[in-house]
């Protein structure tokens, strides 16, 4: 039964949802098939020999087997040919994977500890949600603000490291509308495993529509904007709202409470303190918590900081 | 009968051997005897293996279910980093060469000791100095970079990277000294008649390993030194904020760390050759190929490091060349496996614990090899890179090489090390548990990997729960098997049946020309070698004159308690 | 190995005339000498690879930023570098002479040449000290700490990182070499060596020549970029 | 005693080698400073070439590798070959960085140093 499940390719490979995925999959299946056959041959021969030639008498003295050049040659040549087939095939897929068509739709990607930010040609920014049209090549220009991350969408079979101070690129053409998981595949610190995003593939027209409505209205009330930022900037991955302890202190009841710091000093969490804690997280670290909050929030605008403080105030 | 002269003289008076000729802690800590240094290393690496193993069990426990199970994400990151760093630097790299190699290599080539006994002891002290330096960093501020120390994370984190890196730098010297010693020993200390084509294959494996240790380790040294300087002096070679190139660090790192994989696997190849030869009482099919391919792999191993960097941003030109060379190294490795299988053909196969480990290796290692082919393939590596597929792949290779072969070798040479046998039945049971436990732990991880589960993840999406739980259960079976090994080996040390000088009927010098336990200088007289290591049909002293091999005394019937050698 | 246990011919005699310097596990002095020398050559190969990392870093950054290297190199004094090259070459010559006299058994000249080598190494370090202090005085530091106002271009810090790390590690090797050679010289004074046994002189000389060779490359690569 | 490893190198030869090394140092220092005009591109090959010759002289005569056992030479040469491998393969990435568009060869900002007004002249 277990064996049956293993034989099904769907147990092994995730859903294939990009134009390049079927090509990777057929290479994978070719490799898996040949490997399995060879493996069964090797282990089968081993098992057969161990049973057939097991020692029956203690003074058995097997005759030395004469080495045959032909055999030695055969098992050098055949594997060489096999691996060269796999190499060539893999090379062609690889080149295709990384050569973006010239008409690809370009989206800018910033990797932060520990979230993704996507910026569209019209200036719209989203966090941890990448919206793309189906059936059109999309090219991601990616860079990191802090350490190396890696943008990985299993369903698209694509992956590329995202480096600080350098642009790296990746392209794909999503074939089916739907939601697909994005993982960060290069270890990037405490919340590495929480650095998840979604690719949301829209049918073409729907995407255009989404893009038009995605801007943030200027007049959004502060608290509402704060809630949005809490979501978009992935504050939630370290700071809970229900009082539970994550990487950082919870926001519940934070405002107005007395904080004790690493060096033993204390302070009341007022607006000024929250401001400092957001913009210079390392300045005063609350006792018992690691000093791991990224400094990248210093780039928030005045209005955004004010919005976050307002949001935190409400969490009583 | 040549060997009996040695054995017979021993019987008359209380036996003087390397274990009892001097006593006391000082005689061990200041010993220059390669066999004793081997045992010092044995105790050390087993200690670190236990530490690394406990960490591994903790990792698996945490992953029993999604979300936090027993530790925080931060703790988890420290734990998996320490598991990797300890297992690689403090167990896998020294395990086979420094323990089994130190013990057996000089005797196998008919030498009284390694060429530089003082350097040999120094390497053990340097090993501990390096380990303790690492410990300083770990205890004071932990380590959360992953064992790969990628910049710029490793230059930004507040954990104890500098200390650990300096510790690994020091450990490098220990590794270099062992390698240097072995190369010179093999070149200059062989007994008369011990030609290159009569070297046991374990010696060939260690020789090839030593080449890698010599040529790769210094580059690790300078890499880690530059990383430490990057943190202390901000030299800006690897740190992008200062204009450095993080991908350059990866080149530096993998120039050592890929060949280091061969430091772990080549001696294992040697052990497997010994085990297959001895327990099928037949020469290794294609001896020359098996011997020379080890050396070839050692050199080719330096040309493939870039296959760790296909998605790191390396140029496609480099990736393509690295990929092609990776396949070329796959061929000699595959042919070795086929040669071992062919050696079993029409042999006289004696299923004892050491051979069980060799057979387990021949099952596990090809899986590691085939999946290695997938990871070396440009297009296939892209989705698989940095997923559990890679984790499973290197555990299949490293555990088969580092653990199964090490255990096989340990069970093989145990009677020679301590002059005692262990409980064969329990040993076979433990081997089975380890084999099953290992596969249950790591095979599901291949599927996790192809499904897209990235490595070094503290948490995972719920779809992956079942496979992770299977893997965790496997780790318990594996742990139980290893505990059993520890139990019966400790029992054997105290209460084991005395072992005869050559319980397996092996044909290499450490079995044919030393007593039950070797004397302090190995041989009364330097032997003159007249045949190859696996020419059992020429081995008059084991099988001549109607003699049936010494193991006749050990196994009157399967499983029955063996009798001491004195019955002869 | 049937009949394999015969004694090696000459083995018995070796035990009778056991020279004090011959370690028990070697069959002959020749074997011991060969082993030591091969060991040293292998060690030298590891030294080359240790330095290789810095040469690779040098090559990469020079290929990427040739103009920076050219400008930064001008801040180094090629006359001092050249002087140091000559000093090290001379020390290499004297240590080669030391081996020569050790082989001939001329103890007086052996000792004199060894001390001469140590003194020349000292001269090298003194020159190096003046070079370093002049750099520090101008706030020429490696990488991110570089703060010399006379030359402010991107990547100039990288050149000086490579300069300081390369010459620093090389200087460390010179210091170690001085220690070893001084120790050998003292042993030579006590008459430890003879034409039959001078292995330590020979292998420390090999080490010293390698230190020289590294500098032979560092000099044009760092000081003479045009 | 086999003469292969105990060859005594005559003193005049050592002296000649030393003088040759000094001469080569002077040549490299002078050409390194000179303006070679149309041949300026020769600076690097010339400097490296002379350094290689000097190193070879030291290895062959001062270190006596010319008269030594081949295995010692082999150990040394393999070390050098590995440096070549390290350099070549790393350059294969560095020189072709971005050939397929997966990573830009140029950084976005480069090193972040404080720009100080550069006065002319050298120290």
PDB file of C-alpha atoms in Angstrom, chain B residues 187-188 215 219 240-243 245 247-248 251-252 255 299 302-303 305 312-318 321-322 325, chain D residues 69 71-72 75 78-79 82-83 85-87 89-90 92-100 102-103 109-112:
ATOM      1  CA  UNK B 187      55.034   6.392   1.628  1.00  0.00           C
ATOM      2  CA  UNK B 188      57.939   5.738   3.934  1.00  0.00           C
ATOM      3  CA  UNK B 215      44.830  20.228   0.381  1.00  0.00           C
ATOM      4  CA  UNK B 219      41.547  26.832   2.681  1.00  0.00           C
ATOM      5  CA  UNK B 240      28.080  43.327   1.116  1.00  0.00           C
ATOM      6  CA  UNK B 241      27.437  46.353   3.344  1.00  0.00           C
ATOM      7  CA  UNK B 242      31.149  47.151   3.053  1.00  0.00           C
ATOM      8  CA  UNK B 243      31.377  46.261  -0.629  1.00  0.00           C
ATOM      9  CA  UNK B 245      30.751  39.726  -2.076  1.00  0.00           C
ATOM     10  CA  UNK B 247      28.865  34.703  -3.050  1.00  0.00           C
ATOM     11  CA  UNK B 248      32.661  34.796  -2.818  1.00  0.00           C
ATOM     12  CA  UNK B 251      33.108  29.750  -3.022  1.00  0.00           C
ATOM     13  CA  UNK B 252      35.683  29.868  -0.245  1.00  0.00           C
ATOM     14  CA  UNK B 255      36.159  24.812  -1.749  1.00  0.00           C
ATOM     15  CA  UNK B 299      41.208  15.001  -6.721  1.00  0.00           C
ATOM     16  CA  UNK B 302      38.051  19.549  -5.668  1.00  0.00           C
ATOM     17  CA  UNK B 303      36.457  20.428  -8.991  1.00  0.00           C
ATOM     18  CA  UNK B 305      32.156  22.628  -5.203  1.00  0.00           C
ATOM     19  CA  UNK B 312      23.098  31.354  -5.199  1.00  0.00           C
ATOM     20  CA  UNK B 313      23.680  33.661  -8.139  1.00  0.00           C
ATOM     21  CA  UNK B 314      26.744  31.946  -9.522  1.00  0.00           C
ATOM     22  CA  UNK B 315      27.324  32.468 -13.252  1.00  0.00           C
ATOM     23  CA  UNK B 316      25.673  29.873 -15.478  1.00  0.00           C
ATOM     24  CA  UNK B 317      29.044  29.206 -17.103  1.00  0.00           C
ATOM     25  CA  UNK B 318      30.481  28.103 -13.785  1.00  0.00           C
ATOM     26  CA  UNK B 321      31.048  23.222 -15.751  1.00  0.00           C
ATOM     27  CA  UNK B 322      30.574  22.284 -12.115  1.00  0.00           C
ATOM     28  CA  UNK B 325      32.305  17.555 -13.431  1.00  0.00           C
TER      29      UNK B 325
ATOM     30  CA  UNK D  69      63.272  12.821  -4.396  1.00  0.00           C
ATOM     31  CA  UNK D  71      57.794  12.567  -4.434  1.00  0.00           C
ATOM     32  CA  UNK D  72      58.690  15.758  -2.559  1.00  0.00           C
ATOM     33  CA  UNK D  75      53.708  17.139  -3.075  1.00  0.00           C
ATOM     34  CA  UNK D  78      50.039  19.332  -6.333  1.00  0.00           C
ATOM     35  CA  UNK D  79      49.742  22.141  -3.813  1.00  0.00           C
ATOM     36  CA  UNK D  82      45.174  23.246  -6.273  1.00  0.00           C
ATOM     37  CA  UNK D  83      45.780  26.974  -6.035  1.00  0.00           C
ATOM     38  CA  UNK D  85      42.026  25.121  -9.492  1.00  0.00           C
ATOM     39  CA  UNK D  86      40.780  27.412  -6.741  1.00  0.00           C
ATOM     40  CA  UNK D  87      41.592  30.539  -8.717  1.00  0.00           C
ATOM     41  CA  UNK D  89      36.994  28.027 -10.941  1.00  0.00           C
ATOM     42  CA  UNK D  90      36.295  31.034  -8.751  1.00  0.00           C
ATOM     43  CA  UNK D  92      34.724  31.296 -13.829  1.00  0.00           C
ATOM     44  CA  UNK D  93      31.978  32.687 -11.654  1.00  0.00           C
ATOM     45  CA  UNK D  94      33.370  36.160 -11.110  1.00  0.00           C
ATOM     46  CA  UNK D  95      34.193  36.909 -14.750  1.00  0.00           C
ATOM     47  CA  UNK D  96      30.892  35.561 -16.065  1.00  0.00           C
ATOM     48  CA  UNK D  97      28.703  36.843 -13.220  1.00  0.00           C
ATOM     49  CA  UNK D  98      25.238  37.576 -14.529  1.00  0.00           C
ATOM     50  CA  UNK D  99      25.759  35.798 -17.863  1.00  0.00           C
ATOM     51  CA  UNK D 100      22.244  34.408 -17.658  1.00  0.00           C
ATOM     52  CA  UNK D 102      20.237  35.474 -12.567  1.00  0.00           C
ATOM     53  CA  UNK D 103      22.372  37.960 -10.639  1.00  0.00           C
ATOM     54  CA  UNK D 109      25.223  50.857  -3.898  1.00  0.00           C
ATOM     55  CA  UNK D 110      28.679  49.407  -3.322  1.00  0.00           C
ATOM     56  CA  UNK D 111      30.668  49.993  -0.175  1.00  0.00           C
ATOM     57  CA  UNK D 112      29.106  52.511   2.189  1.00  0.00           C
TER      58      UNK D 112
END
